[in-house]
Amino acid sequence: MNPALCGLAVNEALPFELVGRLITIADADIAAGLAGRADLSREQAVDLASRVEESAVRLVHEGRLTAADINPLTQPQAALALLEQRAGDPEWARLFARDPDADRRAKLAACPGLPADVRETLAADPDVQVVAELALCTTPDLAARLARHPHAEVRTAVAGNEATPPQVLAMLITGEGLPPAERCLVCDREETPFTHDPHCPRLDCDLRSGASCAGSHESTLHEMAEQALWNPATPVGPLLRFADHPSSLLRARLAARPDLPPQSAARLAGDPVPGVRGELAQNPAIDEALIRVLAADRGHDVQRRLAHNPRVPLDVLSELATATKIGPSLLPRIAAASPSEIVDLSRSSHPVVRMLLAERRDLPAGIRDALADDPDAKVVKSIARHPGLSEAQLRSMVERHGSRVVAKVAANPETPPALLEDLTRHTPPVQKGLREVARHPGATGPALLACLADSQTRRLAAGHSALPPEAIVELLADPDGLVVEAAAANPSLPPAVMAQLIPDPGGA
């Protein structure tokens, strides 16, 4: 990989004629950058796709190529990408449905809106993975038919398909009305009983870790239950049997269901595994009484996850904030707090509660200013990125709390350039603060030059358009390839230097 050319490929200031020159010498890495350019002409896109097939898929996703630009025989991946977007020729689908490459047939099977005859062909495919891909996203009527497929892998895919009719999903869970599955991927390949070693040394083995079959396709049926529990189309009634299942993973999936009835929720609140109770704690379906019960649960991560429940009462949240480490994040309940609740939270005697409130970016000016003057550094760190703070307020934060708030002050989009320069001279240096300065849109040349002294920050500063051109050119010789790539991508790199970096395809 040539880092300078990869950087030029994404440089938004690269002249049109140099884009064309770069296309003529592009490899897969350079083409990946070129394919994302907004200024690529249709002719350039077609030329790039014909030279580097990997780029054609990206160009399709970017909307730069149409079916008229693609030959499915020579550019099959791009053709499949168009079919995935419902923009390909239906005849291509019929072509790929009989492709000898099973991976291509599987990719086709995952495409929406396939013609009915193509779906039927794929449903009868001899490769079970192709049929499973189809089952995962096909129409309700075909999903209902594939639920009776003799292979458990296909039934598992049907269980994950949200278009599968609810009554069919219930049958997959209970087994009632369906013949037993005859095969799974394990017994297809191994003599049963067999359990796959999680540390299997065989390089040609693609069985899932822990896959097992003793004749009843145990691990695949477990995966089918997982899919059905995740699927919002599955009626909750048949799923309640998993409240006492030996698998804590299945119990946890049930605990997270938004349609979980109260009696089942109360039952899962006594689960011996904290992970199950943690899933329950974050579930918006649980009522206030159960929330208060779980608030006293000292199991690993239960209280922290309860704090993220959008229905947690604020008095409970205040208790949780002091009982567990939540960290500076905007909790759903605080994001939804009313104006009067915001006032109450701002007056909390617990600094961590004020910190959590300070994570909002829409606070009234008076409350914002009061939190900016808070004596606790963690509150100030959270409010430091709030819009509307004056330069005097931001400087005061640094004077009062020093290194603890430098990075957050530097990350405020409204921090003035002069203050950014001062932050680069802070003693002791704050590496996170330098990184924020290096990516700040208002950073000046002097501030960015100060950032070059740190090896990690130099990668960010090298791509900043305010960096002086002479410094950008010097960074093209940096021993760190990521720095070189960032410098070459810098729109302030002189065009003459860009031209020197690109070899002349004619050799002149």
Tab-separated table of N, CA and C in Angstrom, residues 11 14 25 30 55 75 113 116 119 151 224 228 240 242 249 265 274 286 319 329 343 345 351 405 417 430 441 466:
chain	number	residue	atom	x	y	z
A	11	ASN	N	-8.501	12.965	-1.010
A	11	ASN	CA	-8.292	14.404	-0.837
A	11	ASN	C	-9.335	15.156	-1.645
A	14	LEU	N	-8.189	17.350	-4.614
A	14	LEU	CA	-7.422	16.784	-5.726
A	14	LEU	C	-8.043	17.228	-7.052
A	25	ILE	N	-3.598	4.192	-12.300
A	25	ILE	CA	-2.588	3.404	-11.579
A	25	ILE	C	-3.146	2.790	-10.303
A	30	ILE	N	-6.076	2.067	-3.237
A	30	ILE	CA	-6.317	3.405	-3.789
A	30	ILE	C	-7.737	3.503	-4.329
A	55	SER	N	-13.713	-2.060	-6.334
A	55	SER	CA	-14.271	-0.710	-6.192
A	55	SER	C	-15.691	-0.625	-6.738
A	75	GLN	N	-18.270	-8.705	-13.749
A	75	GLN	CA	-18.349	-7.943	-12.496
A	75	GLN	C	-19.481	-8.498	-11.622
A	113	GLY	N	-36.795	-8.642	-2.843
A	113	GLY	CA	-37.563	-8.452	-4.062
A	113	GLY	C	-37.205	-9.359	-5.210
A	116	ALA	N	-40.354	-14.464	-8.200
A	116	ALA	CA	-40.892	-15.672	-7.560
A	116	ALA	C	-40.183	-16.932	-8.045
A	119	ARG	N	-36.843	-17.275	-6.311
A	119	ARG	CA	-36.992	-17.733	-4.920
A	119	ARG	C	-37.234	-19.236	-4.879
A	151	HIS	N	-33.926	-29.493	7.292
A	151	HIS	CA	-32.659	-29.105	7.901
A	151	HIS	C	-32.881	-28.049	8.983
A	224	MET	N	-31.996	-21.668	17.261
A	224	MET	CA	-33.327	-21.346	16.755
A	224	MET	C	-34.146	-20.641	17.833
A	228	ALA	N	-35.760	-16.850	17.703
A	228	ALA	CA	-37.189	-16.612	17.954
A	228	ALA	C	-37.383	-15.636	19.111
A	240	LEU	N	-42.550	-17.966	27.001
A	240	LEU	CA	-42.461	-17.895	28.462
A	240	LEU	C	-41.891	-19.168	29.070
A	242	PHE	N	-39.201	-20.374	28.476
A	242	PHE	CA	-37.755	-20.220	28.633
A	242	PHE	C	-37.374	-19.535	29.947
A	249	LEU	N	-28.477	-17.747	28.596
A	249	LEU	CA	-28.580	-16.891	27.414
A	249	LEU	C	-30.027	-16.776	26.955
A	265	ALA	N	-41.719	-11.248	34.419
A	265	ALA	CA	-40.660	-10.329	34.822
A	265	ALA	C	-40.320	-10.524	36.299
A	274	PRO	N	-26.679	-12.846	37.349
A	274	PRO	CA	-26.814	-11.380	37.267
A	274	PRO	C	-27.048	-10.864	35.864
A	286	ILE	N	-40.719	-3.295	32.368
A	286	ILE	CA	-40.927	-3.589	33.793
A	286	ILE	C	-41.571	-2.392	34.484
A	319	GLU	N	-30.358	7.538	43.610
A	319	GLU	CA	-29.750	6.542	44.489
A	319	GLU	C	-28.775	5.652	43.716
A	329	SER	N	-22.569	9.831	30.809
A	329	SER	CA	-23.361	9.491	29.625
A	329	SER	C	-24.756	10.069	29.811
A	343	VAL	N	-34.513	21.423	36.986
A	343	VAL	CA	-34.153	22.317	38.102
A	343	VAL	C	-33.816	21.503	39.344
A	345	LEU	N	-32.790	18.382	39.540
A	345	LEU	CA	-31.539	17.647	39.341
A	345	LEU	C	-30.330	18.562	39.475
A	351	PRO	N	-22.869	15.184	43.472
A	351	PRO	CA	-22.188	15.666	42.261
A	351	PRO	C	-22.414	14.772	41.047
A	405	VAL	N	-9.945	18.974	33.065
A	405	VAL	CA	-10.996	19.449	32.156
A	405	VAL	C	-10.462	19.927	30.807
A	417	PRO	N	-10.184	30.037	18.986
A	417	PRO	CA	-8.837	29.650	18.558
A	417	PRO	C	-7.745	30.024	19.547
A	430	VAL	N	-1.545	17.679	28.256
A	430	VAL	CA	-2.667	16.735	28.323
A	430	VAL	C	-2.834	16.127	26.938
A	441	PRO	N	-12.267	22.052	14.430
A	441	PRO	CA	-12.357	22.839	13.190
A	441	PRO	C	-11.816	24.255	13.324
A	466	ALA	N	-5.980	23.648	8.392
A	466	ALA	CA	-5.329	24.875	8.862
A	466	ALA	C	-3.840	24.695	9.107
